[in-house]
Amino acid sequence: MTTTQQFAQQTKKLIDDLKSVCANYGLGNDGNEFKIITQVFLYKFLNDKFVYEIKQLDKRIGNAKNWEAALNKLSDDEYEMLKMQLKESTAHIKKDHYISTLFARQNEPNFADIFDSTLVDIARDNSDIFSVLTGGGEKIVLFENLSKYVTDKRDDFCKAIVNKLTGFSFEHIFNEKFDFYATIFEYLIKDYNTNSGGKYAEYFTPHAVAKIMARCLVPKKNGRKVQNVTCYDPSAGSGTLLMNLAHEIGEDKCTIYSQDISQKSSGLLRLNLILNNLVHSIHNIIKGNTILEPYHKKDNGKLEQFDYIVSNPPFKLDFSDYSKDLESKENHDRFFAGVPKIPEKKKESMAIYLMFLQHIIYSLKAKGKAAVVVPTGFITAQSGIDMKIRQKLVNEKMLAGVVSMPSNIFANTGTNVSILFIDKTNKEDVVLIDASNLGTTVKDGKNQKTVLSHTEEDQIISTFNNKEAVDDFSVVVSYEDIASKNYSLSAGQYFEVKIEHVDISCDEFKSKMNDFTNCLDKLFSESTKLERVIKKQLSGLNYE
C-alpha cells in the first residue's frame, strides 16, 4: 500500500470514527450531524496545517522531538512574528487552541465549554479570511458551539471527539493534489449531500460530468495559456464543478466566485476550497438567491461578468413568490427570453433552469465560455423560452456544442441531461455529440445509474475538442445548418441515413427481379383464393 493510500485510509477512518461518536450520543442521522462532522474535520485539518507551516518556517521547531514544547518556549512577540509569516491560506491558531492542548485538558470541569470556546475563538480570529457572506452582508463563520446539539453528557461527547483527533496528523498529505482531496471530500459529505432535505436539496454532480465540462472548457493544449481568470457558478452546491474547473486551469491562476441559496451548500463549498488550496476565493462565496438578488456586481451596480461559468442548476423549483419581480424593466436584458408562466397546480414544475441559463449568458464576458447541465428536452423544444434561448445562441454565434449524456448519469433523477457549451469566441462550426449509448448501468442504493469508463470520458472530450465527426456519435455543423433544422441541437437529427449498395451483374439483377415477380404472383393467387372463401362465408350468414 502506498503512503497516499495509507493516509487516505486513515482519513476515511477518522471520518467514520467521528460519525460513530455522533451515533453513540444520539446524533446518528440527525440533521445536525453533518455540522459536527464537517466542522470538527475542518478544525483538525486547519490545526495540522498550522503546525505544518510553523515547522516549515522555523526548523528548530520542525526538528524538535517535542514541537509543542519548542513552540511554547517562544515569547508572545516571537510567536506573533512567526504567525505573520504564514501563508494567507493558513488559519492563525493560538497556543491554547491546539488539539494537543485540548487533549491535555479533557478531564477539567466543564470541558464542553472549553471545547466550544476553542472553536468559536478560532472562527472569530480568522473571520476575515474564512467567513462566507450572505446576500445581506452577514458573516457565516467557520465554527459554532457544537456541544449544544447533545442533550446530555456534553463533556463526555467533546472528550470522545477530541480523542479521535489525536490518532494521526494530516501533516504528511498537504502536498497531495486535487484527486486526493476530491475523493476525501466526497467521502466526507456522502451522507449529507442528498436530495432528502426538501426543495433546496443539493445534488452531487457526478465526476464524469464535471470532468467533461472542465476539460472541454479548458482543453489541455490551451491550459497553460489561461492566466488570472474568473470562474463562477450561480448555483454552486458543494462546488464539484468549480473545483474541477479550477484544477484544469490551475488553482493559482483563477479566482472563484459563487452564489447558492443553501447555507449548507455554502459551508460545504468553503470546506472544498480550503482542501483544494483556494482559500483566497472564500470571501467570494455568497449565500443568497442568485435569480432574485444576484450579489456579484461591478462598482457601477451592473452585474459582474466572468471568464468561465459552470453550472448544474435546479431543474424544478417553485419561484412563484417572486416571479413577477423578475419581469421588471431592470431585468429585461438579463432575462431576454422571458420568465416561465406559473402552472396553477404544479408550481415546482416551473423551468427554473431557464432563468439560470439566461443569467449565465448575461454574465459572460465578451470572450467568455460556459458549460451548463440542461434537461435534454431543452435542445429540441419547438417553441417558448427554450427556443428563444437557442435562437440567441445560434444567431449571435456563441455556441460551442452539446453533449447528450446517457440516461441515469445522475442516480437520483430520471431526467435525461445534456451539457450545453457556450463560447462567445466560436464563430465557426459547432460540435453535437450523442453519448447516450455509452456507459455501464450499475446499482446505486435503490437507484440505477450509468457510469462512464475513463476511456469513454476521454472519447467524448477528445471528439469535442478536436471537432470530429464520428458515425452515429458526433456531427460538426454550421450555424446555418442548425437554423435550417429549427435550431435543434440534437446530434441525431443531423446523422446521415446510410443505404448500403451492393454491386451485382445484369444476370443477377434479372434473376432477382424474376424471383420477386414469381413471389408476388404466388401471393396474389393466394389472396384471390382467400377472397373467395371470405365471400362464401359471408353469404352463409343469416340473421337467425
XYZ file of C-alpha atoms in Angstrom:
544
model
C 0.000 0.000 0.000
C 1.395 3.437 -0.966
C 1.781 6.265 1.546
C -1.040 8.166 -0.169
C -3.384 5.182 0.048
C -2.440 4.723 3.685
C -3.278 8.314 4.588
C -6.484 8.181 2.534
C -7.479 5.128 4.553
C -6.596 6.850 7.842
C -8.522 9.964 6.846
C -11.630 7.973 5.972
C -11.298 6.098 9.273
C -11.229 9.437 11.118
C -14.468 10.434 9.375
C -16.059 7.112 10.278
C -14.871 7.458 13.887
C -16.454 10.907 14.174
C -19.725 9.566 12.791
C -19.550 6.740 15.312
C -19.175 9.208 18.180
C -22.205 11.138 16.948
C -24.213 7.918 16.735
C -23.214 6.930 20.278
C -24.555 10.227 21.601
C -27.869 10.099 19.766
C -26.921 12.165 16.728
C -26.795 9.417 14.103
C -28.801 10.567 11.052
C -29.644 13.725 12.988
C -29.991 16.903 10.948
C -27.100 18.477 12.863
C -24.688 15.578 12.497
C -23.161 16.934 9.284
C -22.377 20.267 11.015
C -20.442 18.458 13.725
C -18.599 16.126 11.338
C -17.585 18.790 8.818
C -16.621 21.414 11.405
C -14.576 19.011 13.547
C -12.856 17.655 10.437
C -12.040 21.222 9.364
C -10.684 22.068 12.833
C -8.393 19.046 12.626
C -7.266 19.981 9.116
C -6.556 23.640 9.968
C -4.786 22.736 13.233
C -2.458 20.296 11.489
C -1.787 22.682 8.611
C -0.884 25.444 11.048
C 1.605 23.159 12.803
C 2.982 22.020 9.435
C 3.535 25.606 8.215
C 5.131 26.673 11.534
C 7.586 23.778 11.268
C 8.474 24.840 7.724
C 9.142 28.410 8.847
C 11.259 27.533 11.906
C 13.465 24.460 11.530
C 14.229 24.440 15.266
C 10.579 23.656 15.893
C 10.403 21.333 12.909
C 13.391 19.284 14.083
C 12.460 19.257 17.773
C 11.399 15.956 19.345
C 8.533 17.811 21.016
C 7.423 20.575 18.641
C 4.849 21.934 21.084
C 7.385 22.354 23.884
C 9.736 24.111 21.447
C 6.918 26.371 20.283
C 5.873 27.225 23.834
C 9.388 28.472 24.566
C 8.842 31.355 22.163
C 7.833 34.673 23.663
C 4.478 36.146 22.703
C 6.198 38.611 20.355
C 8.217 35.839 18.694
C 5.076 33.776 18.297
C 3.215 36.672 16.682
C 6.134 37.375 14.339
C 6.115 33.735 13.281
C 2.368 33.837 12.586
C 2.790 36.956 10.450
C 4.973 34.927 8.081
C 2.309 32.297 7.488
C 0.633 31.961 4.123
C -2.714 33.699 3.828
C -4.422 30.339 3.421
C -3.245 29.170 6.855
C -5.515 29.804 9.839
C -3.937 31.580 12.815
C -4.216 29.435 15.931
C -3.262 30.410 19.479
C -1.156 28.172 21.723
C -4.099 27.123 23.864
C -6.173 26.187 20.810
C -4.116 23.199 19.641
C -5.731 19.783 19.572
C -2.919 18.586 21.826
C -3.837 21.288 24.366
C -7.482 20.229 24.361
C -6.426 16.619 24.761
C -4.390 17.537 27.840
C -7.326 19.463 29.368
C -10.066 16.915 28.721
C -10.503 15.963 32.394
C -11.083 19.546 33.543
C -14.597 20.517 34.717
C -16.947 21.852 32.021
C -14.744 20.567 29.224
C -17.562 21.081 26.691
C -17.335 24.838 27.304
C -13.554 24.726 26.787
C -14.038 22.785 23.556
C -16.734 25.133 22.237
C -14.865 28.314 23.134
C -11.752 27.000 21.370
C -13.619 26.579 18.084
C -15.504 29.855 18.427
C -12.283 31.765 19.180
C -10.544 30.283 16.104
C -13.549 31.244 13.958
C -13.514 34.809 15.319
C -9.750 35.252 14.915
C -9.919 34.125 11.283
C -13.280 35.538 10.236
C -11.835 37.980 7.669
C -10.343 35.137 5.625
C -12.621 32.168 6.216
C -16.129 33.628 6.555
C -18.847 33.093 3.955
C -21.076 36.109 3.298
C -24.852 36.199 2.978
C -26.516 38.334 0.347
C -27.244 40.841 3.113
C -23.598 41.077 4.142
C -23.736 38.907 7.282
C -20.757 36.658 8.001
C -21.142 32.901 8.416
C -18.046 31.982 10.420
C -16.097 28.727 10.445
C -17.306 27.200 13.691
C -20.090 27.338 16.250
C -20.847 25.805 19.647
C -21.107 22.138 18.743
C -21.891 20.637 22.137
C -25.306 22.312 22.118
C -26.550 19.583 19.788
C -26.092 16.957 22.524
C -28.920 16.785 25.065
C -26.793 15.458 27.931
C -23.238 14.276 28.727
C -21.831 17.207 26.778
C -18.383 16.883 28.400
C -18.153 13.192 27.537
C -19.205 13.887 23.959
C -16.496 16.531 23.476
C -13.872 14.282 25.093
C -14.784 11.480 22.697
C -14.440 13.869 19.743
C -11.010 15.147 20.825
C -9.707 11.631 21.445
C -10.492 10.753 17.820
C -8.398 13.693 16.574
C -5.075 12.644 18.078
C -4.506 9.362 16.245
C -2.664 10.779 13.233
C -1.696 14.053 11.580
C -2.541 15.499 8.175
C 0.985 16.962 8.005
C 2.192 14.359 5.511
C -0.562 14.940 2.955
C -0.598 18.703 2.458
C 1.400 18.270 -0.739
C -1.217 15.959 -2.234
C -3.148 17.105 -5.279
C -6.724 17.577 -6.407
C -7.686 13.936 -6.928
C -6.752 13.002 -3.340
C -8.803 15.763 -1.761
C -11.736 15.302 -4.160
C -12.008 11.681 -3.007
C -11.750 12.672 0.663
C -14.326 15.449 0.271
C -16.811 13.143 -1.453
C -16.375 10.561 1.302
C -16.783 13.223 3.976
C -20.106 14.544 2.683
C -21.579 11.436 1.047
C -24.280 11.025 3.713
C -25.227 14.711 3.806
C -25.318 15.952 0.201
C -28.528 14.167 -0.819
C -31.982 15.100 -2.028
C -33.732 14.157 1.195
C -33.829 17.666 2.524
C -36.679 19.159 0.525
C -36.888 21.698 -2.245
C -33.444 23.226 -1.759
C -31.719 19.849 -1.869
C -28.181 19.613 -3.160
C -27.220 17.141 -5.838
C -23.699 15.850 -6.130
C -22.655 16.267 -9.753
C -21.015 13.046 -10.994
C -17.267 13.276 -11.554
C -17.691 12.222 -15.191
C -19.939 15.209 -15.889
C -17.649 17.615 -14.005
C -14.558 16.265 -15.781
C -16.122 16.536 -19.243
C -17.311 20.088 -18.578
C -13.913 21.254 -17.300
C -11.779 19.607 -19.980
C -13.974 20.754 -22.835
C -13.921 24.321 -21.492
C -10.159 24.237 -20.928
C -8.516 21.842 -23.431
C -5.102 20.633 -22.287
C -3.410 22.287 -25.272
C -4.739 25.656 -24.049
C -4.493 25.052 -20.311
C -1.107 26.698 -19.802
C -2.214 29.817 -21.649
C -5.046 30.539 -19.222
C -3.919 33.071 -16.624
C -5.599 35.210 -13.973
C -9.203 34.353 -14.867
C -12.503 34.435 -13.004
C -14.671 31.322 -12.587
C -18.308 31.497 -11.495
C -21.125 29.135 -10.566
C -24.518 30.749 -9.814
C -25.872 27.518 -8.274
C -22.657 26.166 -6.822
C -23.859 23.488 -4.431
C -20.826 21.912 -2.755
C -18.533 23.083 -5.557
C -17.720 19.961 -7.573
C -17.882 21.795 -10.916
C -15.812 24.742 -9.703
C -13.133 22.503 -8.199
C -12.731 20.539 -11.430
C -12.564 23.745 -13.475
C -10.030 25.363 -11.130
C -7.904 22.237 -11.249
C -7.789 22.290 -15.062
C -6.831 25.962 -15.107
C -4.541 25.864 -12.075
C -5.648 26.842 -8.584
C -3.161 29.724 -8.542
C -4.357 31.066 -11.911
C -8.011 31.638 -11.133
C -10.384 33.238 -8.666
C -13.630 31.512 -7.723
C -17.000 33.246 -7.394
C -20.254 31.579 -6.401
C -23.748 32.019 -5.054
C -26.192 29.444 -3.712
C -29.410 29.792 -1.762
C -28.435 26.985 0.633
C -26.349 27.812 3.701
C -25.442 24.137 3.944
C -24.052 24.150 0.401
C -22.093 27.337 1.009
C -20.465 25.761 4.057
C -19.521 22.656 2.106
C -18.102 24.762 -0.718
C -15.953 26.647 1.793
C -14.602 23.321 3.057
C -13.903 22.274 -0.540
C -11.982 25.499 -1.210
C -9.883 25.035 1.923
C -8.994 21.461 0.988
C -8.100 22.444 -2.571
C -5.837 25.408 -1.845
C -8.378 28.037 -2.931
C -8.716 29.911 0.364
C -8.140 33.202 -1.466
C -11.624 32.832 -3.006
C -13.638 32.144 0.160
C -14.771 35.751 0.503
C -16.457 35.381 -2.921
C -18.775 32.591 -1.693
C -22.216 34.086 -1.222
C -25.243 32.514 0.426
C -28.218 34.024 -1.386
C -30.829 33.880 -4.139
C -28.965 34.306 -7.442
C -32.053 34.793 -9.610
C -33.815 37.315 -7.382
C -30.815 39.065 -5.816
C -27.560 38.395 -7.707
C -24.732 39.505 -5.435
C -21.625 39.902 -7.592
C -21.745 43.371 -9.119
C -19.389 45.989 -10.527
C -18.817 49.376 -8.932
C -21.436 50.900 -11.253
C -24.081 48.469 -9.974
C -24.212 46.299 -13.075
C -23.752 42.562 -12.781
C -20.204 41.256 -12.783
C -19.157 39.250 -15.831
C -16.841 36.250 -15.798
C -14.343 34.411 -17.984
C -15.712 30.946 -17.197
C -19.072 29.813 -15.859
C -20.105 26.279 -14.893
C -23.469 25.263 -13.512
C -25.765 22.361 -12.764
C -28.840 24.448 -11.929
C -32.028 23.106 -10.356
C -34.478 21.873 -12.987
C -37.636 22.257 -10.912
C -38.205 24.808 -8.184
C -41.153 26.891 -7.094
C -40.230 30.545 -7.531
C -43.802 31.789 -7.881
C -43.394 34.026 -4.803
C -41.056 36.343 -6.678
C -41.548 35.540 -10.375
C -43.381 38.833 -11.002
C -40.406 40.739 -9.608
C -38.216 39.173 -12.301
C -40.283 40.801 -15.043
C -39.168 44.295 -14.019
C -37.541 46.625 -16.530
C -34.126 46.304 -14.895
C -34.180 42.554 -15.573
C -35.271 42.888 -19.200
C -31.791 42.347 -20.679
C -30.837 39.611 -18.237
C -33.972 37.563 -18.865
C -34.132 38.330 -22.580
C -36.240 35.250 -23.447
C -38.796 35.820 -20.703
C -39.968 34.313 -17.399
C -41.789 30.932 -17.440
C -45.520 31.085 -16.770
C -46.663 29.727 -13.422
C -48.694 26.499 -13.649
C -51.796 26.642 -11.472
C -51.338 23.208 -9.885
C -47.673 22.242 -10.270
C -45.691 25.283 -9.231
C -42.499 23.265 -8.745
C -42.647 22.140 -12.369
C -41.589 25.646 -13.402
C -38.464 25.528 -15.502
C -36.148 27.436 -13.151
C -33.109 26.263 -15.135
C -34.208 28.604 -17.957
C -33.730 31.544 -15.596
C -30.260 30.350 -14.605
C -29.318 29.788 -18.242
C -30.334 33.318 -19.212
C -28.474 34.695 -16.190
C -25.346 32.769 -17.239
C -25.425 34.078 -20.814
C -25.811 37.613 -19.481
C -22.958 37.103 -17.001
C -20.348 36.016 -19.561
C -17.566 38.346 -20.642
C -17.173 39.210 -24.321
C -14.840 36.223 -24.777
C -16.371 34.110 -22.031
C -17.115 30.377 -22.012
C -19.687 28.365 -20.102
C -20.826 24.782 -19.576
C -24.333 24.164 -18.231
C -26.250 20.980 -17.434
C -29.735 21.160 -19.003
C -32.606 18.693 -19.467
C -32.166 17.035 -22.863
C -35.652 18.235 -23.756
C -34.255 21.769 -23.910
C -32.181 21.066 -27.009
C -35.186 20.175 -29.196
C -38.108 22.157 -27.720
C -40.110 23.604 -30.616
C -41.281 26.833 -29.013
C -41.234 29.043 -25.953
C -38.319 30.268 -23.863
C -36.203 27.224 -24.716
C -36.397 28.041 -28.428
C -35.692 31.753 -27.883
C -32.509 30.953 -25.924
C -31.270 28.552 -28.620
C -32.024 31.122 -31.301
C -29.920 33.705 -29.480
C -27.013 31.294 -29.077
C -27.095 30.415 -32.784
C -27.976 33.782 -34.310
C -25.334 35.608 -32.252
C -22.797 32.808 -32.816
C -21.899 31.972 -29.241
C -22.349 28.201 -29.189
C -19.547 25.643 -28.922
C -21.611 22.465 -28.838
C -23.756 19.987 -26.937
C -23.065 16.588 -25.391
C -26.169 14.478 -24.760
C -25.377 12.204 -21.829
C -26.601 8.641 -21.118
C -29.814 8.262 -19.140
C -29.412 7.921 -15.347
C -25.997 9.588 -15.348
C -27.476 11.182 -12.196
C -28.666 8.331 -9.981
C -31.208 10.473 -8.133
C -33.164 11.767 -11.127
C -34.668 10.079 -14.150
C -34.356 13.226 -16.260
C -32.078 12.813 -19.269
C -29.470 15.557 -19.330
C -27.193 17.236 -21.830
C -24.251 19.570 -21.382
C -24.589 22.858 -23.217
C -21.282 24.548 -24.078
C -21.342 28.280 -24.745
C -18.355 30.091 -26.289
C -18.640 33.716 -27.360
C -15.470 33.370 -29.457
C -16.691 30.423 -31.554
C -17.880 31.922 -34.837
C -17.498 28.766 -36.899
C -18.616 25.133 -36.613
C -20.489 23.576 -33.688
C -19.968 20.049 -32.304
C -23.003 17.946 -31.384
C -22.358 14.623 -29.607
C -24.811 11.839 -28.816
C -23.196 9.893 -25.957
C -26.490 8.356 -24.866
C -25.369 4.825 -25.776
C -22.182 4.935 -23.709
C -21.690 3.750 -20.130
C -22.496 0.782 -17.942
C -25.571 0.528 -15.722
C -24.824 -0.187 -12.054
C -26.855 -0.265 -8.837
C -26.570 2.798 -6.610
C -28.575 2.126 -3.443
C -32.181 1.822 -4.549
C -31.467 3.530 -7.872
C -29.809 2.624 -11.137
C -27.097 4.861 -12.514
C -24.938 4.876 -15.605
C -21.176 5.014 -15.143
C -18.786 6.089 -17.892
C -15.368 4.465 -18.132
C -12.270 6.682 -18.324
C -11.928 5.666 -21.974
C -15.488 6.795 -22.716
C -14.951 10.093 -20.894
C -11.792 10.695 -22.908
C -13.632 9.763 -26.121
C -16.219 12.488 -25.503
C -13.584 15.072 -24.536
C -11.309 14.298 -27.496
C -14.168 14.288 -30.018
C -15.458 17.617 -28.724
C -12.121 19.414 -28.556
C -10.954 18.146 -31.957
C -14.345 18.818 -33.578
C -14.521 15.322 -35.028
C -17.446 13.813 -36.919
C -17.881 10.153 -35.940
C -20.576 7.911 -37.429
C -23.648 7.690 -35.178
C -21.785 9.553 -32.412
C -20.995 13.120 -33.398
C -21.518 15.726 -36.095
C -19.867 19.032 -36.900
C -22.402 21.533 -38.220
C -22.549 25.192 -39.149
C -24.777 27.787 -37.541
C -26.724 27.872 -40.807
C -27.288 24.108 -40.594
C -28.710 24.484 -37.096
C -31.032 27.328 -38.103
C -32.359 25.231 -41.016
C -33.210 22.405 -38.566
C -35.422 24.681 -36.457
C -32.487 25.331 -34.126
C -32.337 21.725 -32.936
C -29.161 20.863 -31.022
C -29.728 17.100 -31.092
C -26.911 15.286 -32.871
C -29.262 12.521 -34.018
C -31.202 14.905 -36.241
C -28.066 15.539 -38.302
C -26.894 11.950 -38.721
C -26.975 10.760 -42.325
C -29.285 7.885 -43.245
C -26.976 5.458 -44.996
C -28.142 2.975 -47.646
C -25.740 0.198 -48.411
C -25.215 -0.588 -52.113
C -24.128 -3.984 -53.410
C -22.724 -4.380 -56.940
C -24.457 -7.168 -58.926
C -24.323 -8.288 -62.567
C -27.131 -7.845 -65.123
C -27.972 -11.561 -64.977
C -28.111 -11.471 -61.157
C -30.430 -8.459 -61.338
C -32.777 -10.244 -63.821
C -32.769 -13.343 -61.611
C -33.702 -11.372 -58.511
C -36.459 -9.495 -60.351
C -37.830 -12.800 -61.669
C -37.886 -14.199 -58.112
C -39.728 -11.114 -56.844
C -42.297 -11.453 -59.695
C -42.908 -15.140 -59.003
C -43.273 -14.444 -55.305
C -45.817 -11.687 -55.963
C -47.781 -13.899 -58.390
C -47.983 -16.581 -55.703
C -49.146 -14.095 -53.098
C -51.744 -12.606 -55.438
C -53.044 -16.118 -56.256
C -53.384 -16.974 -52.566
C -55.077 -13.653 -51.974
C -57.681 -14.405 -54.679
C -58.437 -17.793 -53.120
C -58.797 -16.217 -49.693
C -61.134 -13.584 -51.115
C -63.464 -16.298 -52.489
C -63.507 -18.160 -49.152
C -64.366 -14.998 -47.220
C -67.225 -14.098 -49.632
C -68.628 -17.635 -49.392
C -68.531 -17.492 -45.576
C -70.262 -14.130 -45.533
C -73.043 -15.279 -47.902
C -73.904 -18.129 -45.498
C -74.553 -15.838 -42.559
C -78.265 -15.370 -41.586
C -79.912 -13.084 -39.061
C -81.491 -16.013 -37.134
